[in-house]
Amino acid sequence: MPSYIMKLVEVAERPGMISFATGLPDNSYFDTVALMDSTERVLGGEGASSALQYGATAGYRPLREKIAERCRYELGFDASADDVFMTNGSQECFDQLGRMFLNRGDAMAVENPGYLGALQSFSSYGPIFRGIGMSDDGPEEDALSAAVGEGAKLFYSIPNFQNPSGRSYSNSARITVSKIISGSGCLLVEDDAYGELGFGGRPGRTIKSMAPEDTVLLGSFSKTISPGMRVGWMVVPEWMRETANRSIEAASLQSGSFAQRIIDDFLSNNDYNKYLSSLRRGYAEKKKAFTDAMEEHLPEAMEWNDPAGGMFIWLRSPEGTDAMKLFELALSKGLVTMPGRPFHISGGDNTIRLNFATPDGDEIVKGMKILGDACRSLYCP
Ligand SMILES: Cc1ncc(COP(=O)(O)O)c(C=O)c1O
């Protein structure tokens, strides 16, 4: 698969381009002042040399303790710092899990559509992907049962505000998945990259809380604090601890101590829940401005959803049309969007992913006018 994500990041950065593509947080939401204070404290204090030194493979223990505590109180399952392994962004977890569990030719279940960056990473290990169709409620039960019955080693899922579709699993879908997975030999990879960005809270229980022994939960500070710091993690069942430790040590010794220390200090000295509330309010307002502009500028032929969190909206052109043409036409007028097709194992020709989190108010209106004109010229002759 071509490397769409990084190519679009490059195109989106060209001067004058408006971007509804990529999955970048809003730059203006980075708390640079608090992070500067944290950096000063980390480098100015007694722990400075250990922040700059090699550290434990699993990561900085006080930070892992804070993450385990959040798992217990916010995510509804029991975890200790020993279950938490820090990684270079949650993206690294895909590679680690592929290395630990996949051999060439193994079956692996993935959401269809699913997160492209994960599909690209897992594909290095040569699995045969079984695309599981997705409804507004969650994965198709029969398809998932069949893939698991066939011996799929992993099921990669994003139950909260999925990338690319913005959809979340219903609670009954979460229960169904947990039942299919439990004791099956198929490990659920529950990616919670956007779980903290629910405008009205988390959209449902974690599946990890229902099938703790059969689930690895992935988390990240990328969408909340800073993606550039590359601080992610996986919470593994006890039986996986030793394997995870060996795998991370072999790949990279450890992920960066310095960034972990800064984030740990940030969490110790700021009210994280209050910080998250203001982030969620900001994104909720942006989503409203974005969908208002969609209502105003897009023709009736287009359909889209209205997610209650995350960063993405899933746009559909009429059945049977090729949204790649829409992508190309909008691009020629200065708007970058993300075609939906590359997120699919099969199908998805009439889909486009839009990110409402990155553009500012002016860009939302200007970009939506471009998109509306392009839609009208292609679909309303
Ligand atoms: C669903 C999902 N998982 C994981 C990642 C990787 O994020 P990071 O490595 O920055 O934690 C992304 C990035 O956009 C994502 O959308």
CSV table of C-alpha atoms and ligand atoms in Angstrom, one decimal:
chain,number,residue,atom,x,y,z
A,1,MET,CA,0.0,0.0,0.0
A,2,PRO,CA,1.4,3.4,-0.8
A,3,SER,CA,2.2,5.6,2.2
A,4,TYR,CA,-0.9,7.8,2.0
A,5,ILE,CA,-0.7,9.3,5.5
A,6,MET,CA,2.7,10.8,5.3
A,7,LYS,CA,2.3,11.9,1.7
A,8,LEU,CA,-0.9,13.8,2.6
A,9,VAL,CA,0.8,15.4,5.7
A,10,GLU,CA,3.4,16.8,3.2
A,11,VAL,CA,0.8,18.0,0.7
A,12,ALA,CA,-1.3,19.6,3.5
A,13,GLU,CA,1.7,21.6,4.7
A,14,ARG,CA,2.2,23.4,1.4
A,15,PRO,CA,1.5,27.1,1.6
A,16,GLY,CA,-2.1,28.1,0.9
A,17,MET,CA,-3.5,24.5,1.2
A,18,ILE,CA,-6.5,23.9,3.5
A,19,SER,CA,-6.4,20.5,5.1
A,20,PHE,CA,-9.4,18.3,6.1
A,21,ALA,CA,-7.0,15.3,5.8
A,22,THR,CA,-4.6,13.8,8.3
A,23,GLY,CA,-5.3,13.2,12.0
A,24,LEU,CA,-3.4,16.1,13.6
A,25,PRO,CA,-4.6,17.8,16.8
A,26,ASP,CA,-5.2,21.6,16.7
A,27,ASN,CA,-1.8,23.3,17.2
A,28,SER,CA,-3.4,26.0,19.3
A,29,TYR,CA,-4.5,23.4,21.9
A,30,PHE,CA,-1.0,22.4,22.9
A,31,ASP,CA,-0.3,23.6,26.4
A,32,THR,CA,3.2,25.0,25.7
A,33,VAL,CA,3.4,27.0,29.0
A,34,ALA,CA,2.6,24.1,31.2
A,35,LEU,CA,4.9,21.8,29.2
A,36,MET,CA,7.7,24.4,29.4
A,37,ASP,CA,7.2,24.5,33.2
A,38,SER,CA,7.4,20.7,33.3
A,39,THR,CA,10.5,20.6,31.2
A,40,GLU,CA,12.2,23.1,33.5
A,41,ARG,CA,11.2,21.1,36.6
A,42,VAL,CA,12.5,17.8,35.0
A,43,LEU,CA,15.8,19.3,34.0
A,44,GLY,CA,16.3,21.5,37.0
A,45,GLY,CA,15.5,19.0,39.7
A,46,GLU,CA,17.4,16.1,41.2
A,47,GLY,CA,16.0,13.7,38.7
A,48,ALA,CA,17.6,15.5,35.7
A,49,SER,CA,20.3,12.9,35.1
A,50,SER,CA,17.9,10.0,35.1
A,51,ALA,CA,15.6,11.8,32.7
A,52,LEU,CA,18.6,12.0,30.3
A,53,GLN,CA,19.9,8.5,31.0
A,54,TYR,CA,18.8,5.1,29.8
A,55,GLY,CA,15.8,3.8,31.8
A,56,ALA,CA,13.7,0.7,32.3
A,57,THR,CA,12.5,-1.1,29.1
A,58,ALA,CA,8.8,-0.9,30.2
A,59,GLY,CA,9.1,2.9,30.8
A,60,TYR,CA,9.1,5.4,33.7
A,61,ARG,CA,7.3,3.7,36.6
A,62,PRO,CA,5.5,6.7,38.1
A,63,LEU,CA,4.0,7.4,34.7
A,64,ARG,CA,3.0,3.8,34.3
A,65,GLU,CA,1.4,4.0,37.8
A,66,LYS,CA,-0.7,7.0,36.7
A,67,ILE,CA,-1.8,5.2,33.6
A,68,ALA,CA,-2.7,2.1,35.6
A,69,GLU,CA,-4.7,4.2,38.0
A,70,ARG,CA,-6.6,5.8,35.0
A,71,CYS,CA,-7.4,2.3,33.7
A,72,ARG,CA,-8.9,1.4,37.1
A,73,TYR,CA,-10.9,4.6,37.6
A,74,GLU,CA,-11.8,5.7,34.1
A,75,LEU,CA,-11.5,2.6,31.9
A,76,GLY,CA,-13.1,0.2,34.3
A,77,PHE,CA,-10.6,-2.6,34.6
A,78,ASP,CA,-7.9,-3.7,37.1
A,79,ALA,CA,-4.3,-2.9,36.0
A,80,SER,CA,-1.0,-2.4,37.8
A,81,ALA,CA,2.0,-0.5,36.6
A,82,ASP,CA,3.5,-3.9,35.7
A,83,ASP,CA,0.9,-4.4,33.0
A,84,VAL,CA,1.8,-1.0,31.3
A,85,PHE,CA,4.5,-0.8,28.7
A,86,MET,CA,5.5,2.6,27.3
A,87,THR,CA,6.1,2.8,23.6
A,88,ASN,CA,7.1,5.4,21.0
A,89,GLY,CA,3.5,6.5,20.3
A,90,SER,CA,0.8,3.8,20.2
A,91,GLN,CA,1.9,3.2,16.6
A,92,GLU,CA,4.9,1.2,17.9
A,93,CYS,CA,2.5,-1.2,19.6
A,94,PHE,CA,1.3,-2.5,16.2
A,95,ASP,CA,4.8,-3.5,15.2
A,96,GLN,CA,5.5,-5.0,18.7
A,97,LEU,CA,2.3,-7.0,18.5
A,98,GLY,CA,3.0,-8.2,15.0
A,99,ARG,CA,6.5,-9.2,16.0
A,100,MET,CA,5.1,-11.1,19.1
A,101,PHE,CA,2.1,-12.8,17.5
A,102,LEU,CA,2.1,-13.0,13.7
A,103,ASN,CA,3.8,-15.3,11.3
A,104,ARG,CA,3.6,-14.9,7.6
A,105,GLY,CA,0.2,-16.4,6.3
A,106,ASP,CA,-1.6,-16.2,9.7
A,107,ALA,CA,-5.1,-14.9,9.6
A,108,MET,CA,-5.8,-11.6,11.3
A,109,ALA,CA,-9.2,-9.9,11.7
A,110,VAL,CA,-9.4,-6.1,11.0
A,111,GLU,CA,-12.2,-3.6,10.8
A,112,ASN,CA,-13.3,-2.8,7.2
A,113,PRO,CA,-12.7,0.1,7.0
A,114,GLY,CA,-9.9,0.3,9.6
A,115,TYR,CA,-7.0,2.5,10.6
A,116,LEU,CA,-4.6,2.6,7.6
A,117,GLY,CA,-1.4,3.2,9.7
A,118,ALA,CA,-2.1,0.0,11.7
A,119,LEU,CA,-2.8,-2.1,8.5
A,120,GLN,CA,0.5,-0.9,7.0
A,121,SER,CA,2.4,-1.8,10.2
A,122,PHE,CA,0.8,-5.2,10.7
A,123,SER,CA,1.3,-6.0,7.0
A,124,SER,CA,5.1,-6.1,7.5
A,125,TYR,CA,4.5,-9.5,9.2
A,126,GLY,CA,2.6,-10.9,6.3
A,127,PRO,CA,-0.8,-11.8,7.8
A,128,ILE,CA,-3.8,-12.5,5.7
A,129,PHE,CA,-6.3,-9.8,6.6
A,130,ARG,CA,-9.9,-10.8,7.1
A,131,GLY,CA,-11.9,-7.6,6.7
A,132,ILE,CA,-14.8,-7.4,9.1
A,133,GLY,CA,-17.7,-5.3,7.8
A,134,MET,CA,-18.7,-2.4,10.1
A,135,SER,CA,-22.2,-1.0,10.7
A,136,ASP,CA,-23.0,2.1,12.8
A,137,ASP,CA,-23.2,-0.3,15.8
A,138,GLY,CA,-19.9,-2.1,15.4
A,139,PRO,CA,-18.4,-5.1,13.7
A,140,GLU,CA,-20.5,-7.8,11.9
A,141,GLU,CA,-20.9,-10.6,14.4
A,142,ASP,CA,-21.0,-13.5,11.9
A,143,ALA,CA,-17.9,-12.3,10.1
A,144,LEU,CA,-16.0,-11.8,13.3
A,145,SER,CA,-17.0,-15.2,14.6
A,146,ALA,CA,-16.0,-16.9,11.4
A,147,ALA,CA,-12.6,-15.2,11.3
A,148,VAL,CA,-12.0,-16.2,15.0
A,149,GLY,CA,-13.2,-19.7,14.2
A,150,GLU,CA,-10.8,-19.9,11.3
A,151,GLY,CA,-7.9,-19.2,13.8
A,152,ALA,CA,-7.3,-15.4,13.4
A,153,LYS,CA,-4.5,-14.6,15.8
A,154,LEU,CA,-5.5,-11.0,16.4
A,155,PHE,CA,-8.5,-8.7,16.0
A,156,TYR,CA,-7.5,-5.1,15.7
A,157,SER,CA,-10.4,-2.8,16.7
A,158,ILE,CA,-11.1,0.9,17.5
A,159,PRO,CA,-14.3,0.9,19.5
A,160,ASN,CA,-14.3,4.7,20.3
A,161,PHE,CA,-14.6,7.3,17.5
A,162,GLN,CA,-12.9,5.2,15.0
A,163,ASN,CA,-10.3,6.4,12.6
A,164,PRO,CA,-11.4,6.7,9.8
A,165,SER,CA,-15.2,6.7,10.3
A,166,GLY,CA,-15.7,8.5,13.6
A,167,ARG,CA,-18.1,5.6,14.6
A,168,SER,CA,-18.2,4.0,18.0
A,169,TYR,CA,-19.4,0.5,19.0
A,170,SER,CA,-22.7,0.2,20.8
A,171,ASN,CA,-22.5,-1.4,24.3
A,172,SER,CA,-24.2,-4.6,23.0
A,173,ALA,CA,-21.5,-4.8,20.2
A,174,ARG,CA,-18.8,-4.5,22.9
A,175,ILE,CA,-20.4,-7.3,24.8
A,176,THR,CA,-20.7,-9.5,21.7
A,177,VAL,CA,-17.0,-8.9,20.8
A,178,SER,CA,-15.9,-9.7,24.3
A,179,LYS,CA,-17.9,-13.0,24.2
A,180,ILE,CA,-16.5,-14.0,20.8
A,181,ILE,CA,-12.9,-13.2,21.8
A,182,SER,CA,-12.9,-14.7,25.4
A,183,GLY,CA,-11.0,-17.9,25.5
A,184,SER,CA,-10.8,-18.1,21.7
A,185,GLY,CA,-7.1,-17.9,21.3
A,186,CYS,CA,-7.6,-14.7,19.3
A,187,LEU,CA,-6.1,-11.6,21.0
A,188,LEU,CA,-8.2,-8.4,20.8
A,189,VAL,CA,-6.1,-5.3,20.2
A,190,GLU,CA,-8.3,-2.5,21.5
A,191,ASP,CA,-7.0,0.8,20.3
A,192,ASP,CA,-8.2,3.6,22.5
A,193,ALA,CA,-6.5,6.5,20.7
A,194,TYR,CA,-9.6,8.7,20.8
A,195,GLY,CA,-11.4,7.4,23.9
A,196,GLU,CA,-10.5,10.5,25.9
A,197,LEU,CA,-12.0,12.8,23.3
A,198,GLY,CA,-15.7,12.1,23.8
A,199,PHE,CA,-17.6,15.4,24.1
A,200,GLY,CA,-20.0,13.9,26.6
A,201,GLY,CA,-17.6,11.3,28.0
A,202,ARG,CA,-16.5,7.9,26.9
A,203,PRO,CA,-19.0,6.3,24.4
A,204,GLY,CA,-19.0,2.9,26.2
A,205,ARG,CA,-17.2,0.4,28.4
A,206,THR,CA,-13.8,-0.8,27.3
A,207,ILE,CA,-13.8,-4.4,26.0
A,208,LYS,CA,-10.7,-4.9,28.1
A,209,SER,CA,-12.9,-4.6,31.1
A,210,MET,CA,-15.0,-7.5,29.9
A,211,ALA,CA,-12.3,-9.8,28.5
A,212,PRO,CA,-9.2,-8.7,30.4
A,213,GLU,CA,-7.1,-11.9,29.7
A,214,ASP,CA,-7.8,-11.7,26.0
A,215,THR,CA,-7.3,-8.0,25.3
A,216,VAL,CA,-4.3,-5.7,24.9
A,217,LEU,CA,-5.5,-2.0,25.3
A,218,LEU,CA,-3.5,0.6,23.5
A,219,GLY,CA,-3.3,4.3,24.6
A,220,SER,CA,-1.5,7.4,23.7
A,221,PHE,CA,-1.0,11.0,24.8
A,222,SER,CA,-0.8,12.0,21.1
A,223,LYS,CA,-4.3,13.2,20.7
A,224,THR,CA,-4.5,14.8,24.2
A,225,ILE,CA,-1.1,16.3,25.0
A,226,SER,CA,1.3,16.1,22.0
A,227,PRO,CA,1.9,13.7,19.2
A,228,GLY,CA,5.4,15.0,18.7
A,229,MET,CA,6.5,13.7,22.1
A,230,ARG,CA,5.7,10.1,20.9
A,231,VAL,CA,4.4,8.8,24.2
A,232,GLY,CA,2.1,5.8,23.9
A,233,TRP,CA,1.6,2.5,25.8
A,234,MET,CA,0.0,-0.9,25.8
A,235,VAL,CA,-1.7,-2.5,28.8
A,236,VAL,CA,-1.2,-6.2,28.6
A,237,PRO,CA,-2.6,-9.2,30.4
A,238,GLU,CA,-0.2,-10.6,33.0
A,239,TRP,CA,0.7,-13.6,30.8
A,240,MET,CA,2.1,-11.3,28.2
A,241,ARG,CA,4.4,-9.2,30.4
A,242,GLU,CA,7.6,-11.0,29.9
A,243,THR,CA,7.2,-11.4,26.1
A,244,ALA,CA,6.3,-7.7,25.8
A,245,ASN,CA,9.4,-6.7,27.8
A,246,ARG,CA,11.7,-8.9,25.7
A,247,SER,CA,10.2,-7.6,22.4
A,248,ILE,CA,10.5,-3.9,23.3
A,249,GLU,CA,14.0,-4.4,24.6
A,250,ALA,CA,15.1,-6.2,21.4
A,251,ALA,CA,13.5,-3.5,19.2
A,252,SER,CA,14.5,-0.3,20.9
A,253,LEU,CA,15.8,-0.9,24.5
A,254,GLN,CA,13.1,1.5,25.7
A,255,SER,CA,11.1,4.5,24.5
A,256,GLY,CA,12.4,8.0,25.3
A,257,SER,CA,12.7,8.7,29.1
A,258,PHE,CA,12.8,12.4,28.7
A,259,ALA,CA,9.4,12.8,27.1
A,260,GLN,CA,7.9,10.3,29.6
A,261,ARG,CA,9.3,12.4,32.5
A,262,ILE,CA,7.8,15.6,31.1
A,263,ILE,CA,4.4,14.1,30.7
A,264,ASP,CA,4.6,12.5,34.1
A,265,ASP,CA,5.4,16.0,35.6
A,266,PHE,CA,2.6,17.6,33.5
A,267,LEU,CA,0.1,15.1,35.0
A,268,SER,CA,1.4,15.6,38.5
A,269,ASN,CA,1.2,19.4,38.4
A,270,ASN,CA,-2.0,20.0,36.4
A,271,ASP,CA,-5.6,18.9,36.7
A,272,TYR,CA,-5.7,16.4,33.8
A,273,ASN,CA,-9.5,16.0,33.9
A,274,LYS,CA,-10.0,19.7,33.8
A,275,TYR,CA,-7.5,20.0,30.9
A,276,LEU,CA,-9.4,17.2,29.0
A,277,SER,CA,-12.7,18.9,29.6
A,278,SER,CA,-11.5,22.1,28.0
A,279,LEU,CA,-10.0,20.1,25.1
A,280,ARG,CA,-13.3,18.3,24.6
A,281,ARG,CA,-15.2,21.5,24.7
A,282,GLY,CA,-12.9,23.0,22.0
A,283,TYR,CA,-13.3,20.0,19.7
A,284,ALA,CA,-17.1,19.9,20.3
A,285,GLU,CA,-17.3,23.5,19.1
A,286,LYS,CA,-15.1,22.8,16.1
A,287,LYS,CA,-17.2,19.8,15.2
A,288,LYS,CA,-20.3,21.9,15.4
A,289,ALA,CA,-18.8,24.6,13.1
A,290,PHE,CA,-17.7,21.9,10.7
A,291,THR,CA,-21.1,20.1,10.5
A,292,ASP,CA,-22.9,23.5,10.2
A,293,ALA,CA,-20.7,24.3,7.3
A,294,MET,CA,-21.4,20.9,5.8
A,295,GLU,CA,-25.2,21.5,6.1
A,296,GLU,CA,-24.8,24.8,4.4
A,297,HIS,CA,-22.4,24.0,1.6
A,298,LEU,CA,-22.7,20.3,0.6
A,299,PRO,CA,-25.5,19.1,-1.7
A,300,GLU,CA,-28.2,16.7,-0.6
A,301,ALA,CA,-26.5,13.9,-2.6
A,302,MET,CA,-23.8,13.7,0.1
A,303,GLU,CA,-24.3,11.8,3.3
A,304,TRP,CA,-22.3,12.0,6.6
A,305,ASN,CA,-22.4,11.0,10.2
A,306,ASP,CA,-22.2,13.2,13.3
A,307,PRO,CA,-19.7,11.7,15.8
A,308,ALA,CA,-19.9,12.7,19.5
A,309,GLY,CA,-16.1,12.8,19.9
A,310,GLY,CA,-12.7,12.1,18.2
A,311,MET,CA,-11.6,13.9,15.2
A,312,PHE,CA,-13.2,12.4,12.1
A,313,ILE,CA,-16.4,12.6,10.0
A,314,TRP,CA,-17.2,10.0,7.4
A,315,LEU,CA,-18.5,11.4,4.1
A,316,ARG,CA,-20.2,9.4,1.4
A,317,SER,CA,-20.7,10.3,-2.2
A,318,PRO,CA,-23.7,8.6,-4.0
A,319,GLU,CA,-23.5,4.8,-4.2
A,320,GLY,CA,-21.6,3.7,-7.3
A,321,THR,CA,-19.5,6.9,-7.6
A,322,ASP,CA,-15.8,7.2,-7.1
A,323,ALA,CA,-14.8,9.6,-4.3
A,324,MET,CA,-11.2,9.6,-5.6
A,325,LYS,CA,-12.5,12.0,-8.3
A,326,LEU,CA,-13.9,14.2,-5.6
A,327,PHE,CA,-10.6,14.1,-3.7
A,328,GLU,CA,-8.7,15.0,-6.9
A,329,LEU,CA,-11.0,17.9,-7.9
A,330,ALA,CA,-10.9,19.4,-4.3
A,331,LEU,CA,-7.1,19.0,-4.2
A,332,SER,CA,-6.8,20.9,-7.5
A,333,LYS,CA,-8.8,23.8,-5.9
A,334,GLY,CA,-6.6,23.9,-2.7
A,335,LEU,CA,-8.4,21.5,-0.3
A,336,VAL,CA,-6.8,18.2,0.9
A,337,THR,CA,-9.2,15.5,2.0
A,338,MET,CA,-8.4,11.8,2.7
A,339,PRO,CA,-9.9,9.2,0.3
A,340,GLY,CA,-11.6,6.4,2.2
A,341,ARG,CA,-10.6,3.6,-0.2
A,342,PRO,CA,-7.1,3.0,1.3
A,343,PHE,CA,-8.7,2.3,4.7
A,344,HIS,CA,-10.6,-0.7,3.3
A,345,ILE,CA,-9.7,-4.3,2.7
A,346,SER,CA,-12.4,-4.2,0.1
A,347,GLY,CA,-15.0,-1.6,-1.1
A,348,GLY,CA,-15.2,2.0,0.2
A,349,ASP,CA,-14.9,3.6,-3.2
A,350,ASN,CA,-17.5,6.3,-2.4
A,351,THR,CA,-16.0,7.3,1.0
A,352,ILE,CA,-13.9,10.2,2.2
A,353,ARG,CA,-12.5,10.9,5.7
A,354,LEU,CA,-12.7,14.5,7.0
A,355,ASN,CA,-10.8,15.8,10.0
A,356,PHE,CA,-12.7,18.6,11.8
A,357,ALA,CA,-10.0,19.0,14.5
A,358,THR,CA,-7.1,20.6,12.5
A,359,PRO,CA,-8.6,23.5,10.4
A,360,ASP,CA,-9.5,26.8,12.1
A,361,GLY,CA,-12.9,28.5,11.7
A,362,ASP,CA,-12.0,30.4,8.4
A,363,GLU,CA,-10.4,27.3,6.9
A,364,ILE,CA,-13.5,25.3,7.7
A,365,VAL,CA,-15.8,27.7,5.8
A,366,LYS,CA,-13.4,28.2,2.9
A,367,GLY,CA,-12.6,24.5,2.6
A,368,MET,CA,-16.3,23.5,2.8
A,369,LYS,CA,-17.1,25.9,-0.1
A,370,ILE,CA,-14.5,24.2,-2.2
A,371,LEU,CA,-15.8,20.8,-1.2
A,372,GLY,CA,-19.4,21.8,-1.9
A,373,ASP,CA,-18.5,23.2,-5.4
A,374,ALA,CA,-16.6,20.0,-6.2
A,375,CYS,CA,-19.5,17.8,-5.1
A,376,ARG,CA,-22.0,19.8,-7.1
A,377,SER,CA,-19.9,19.7,-10.3
A,378,LEU,CA,-19.5,15.9,-9.9
A,379,TYR,CA,-22.8,14.7,-8.5
A,380,CYS,CA,-25.4,17.3,-9.4
A,381,PRO,CA,-24.9,18.0,-13.1
B,1,LIG,C1,-6.6,4.9,15.7
B,1,LIG,C2,-5.1,5.3,15.8
B,1,LIG,N1,-4.3,4.5,16.5
B,1,LIG,C3,-3.0,4.9,16.7
B,1,LIG,C4,-2.5,6.0,16.1
B,1,LIG,C5,-1.1,6.3,16.3
B,1,LIG,O1,-0.9,7.4,17.2
B,1,LIG,P1,0.4,7.6,18.0
B,1,LIG,O2,1.5,6.7,17.5
B,1,LIG,O3,0.7,9.1,17.8
B,1,LIG,O4,0.0,7.4,19.4
B,1,LIG,C6,-3.3,6.9,15.4
B,1,LIG,C7,-2.8,8.1,14.8
B,1,LIG,O5,-3.5,8.9,14.1
B,1,LIG,C8,-4.7,6.5,15.2
B,1,LIG,O6,-5.6,7.3,14.6
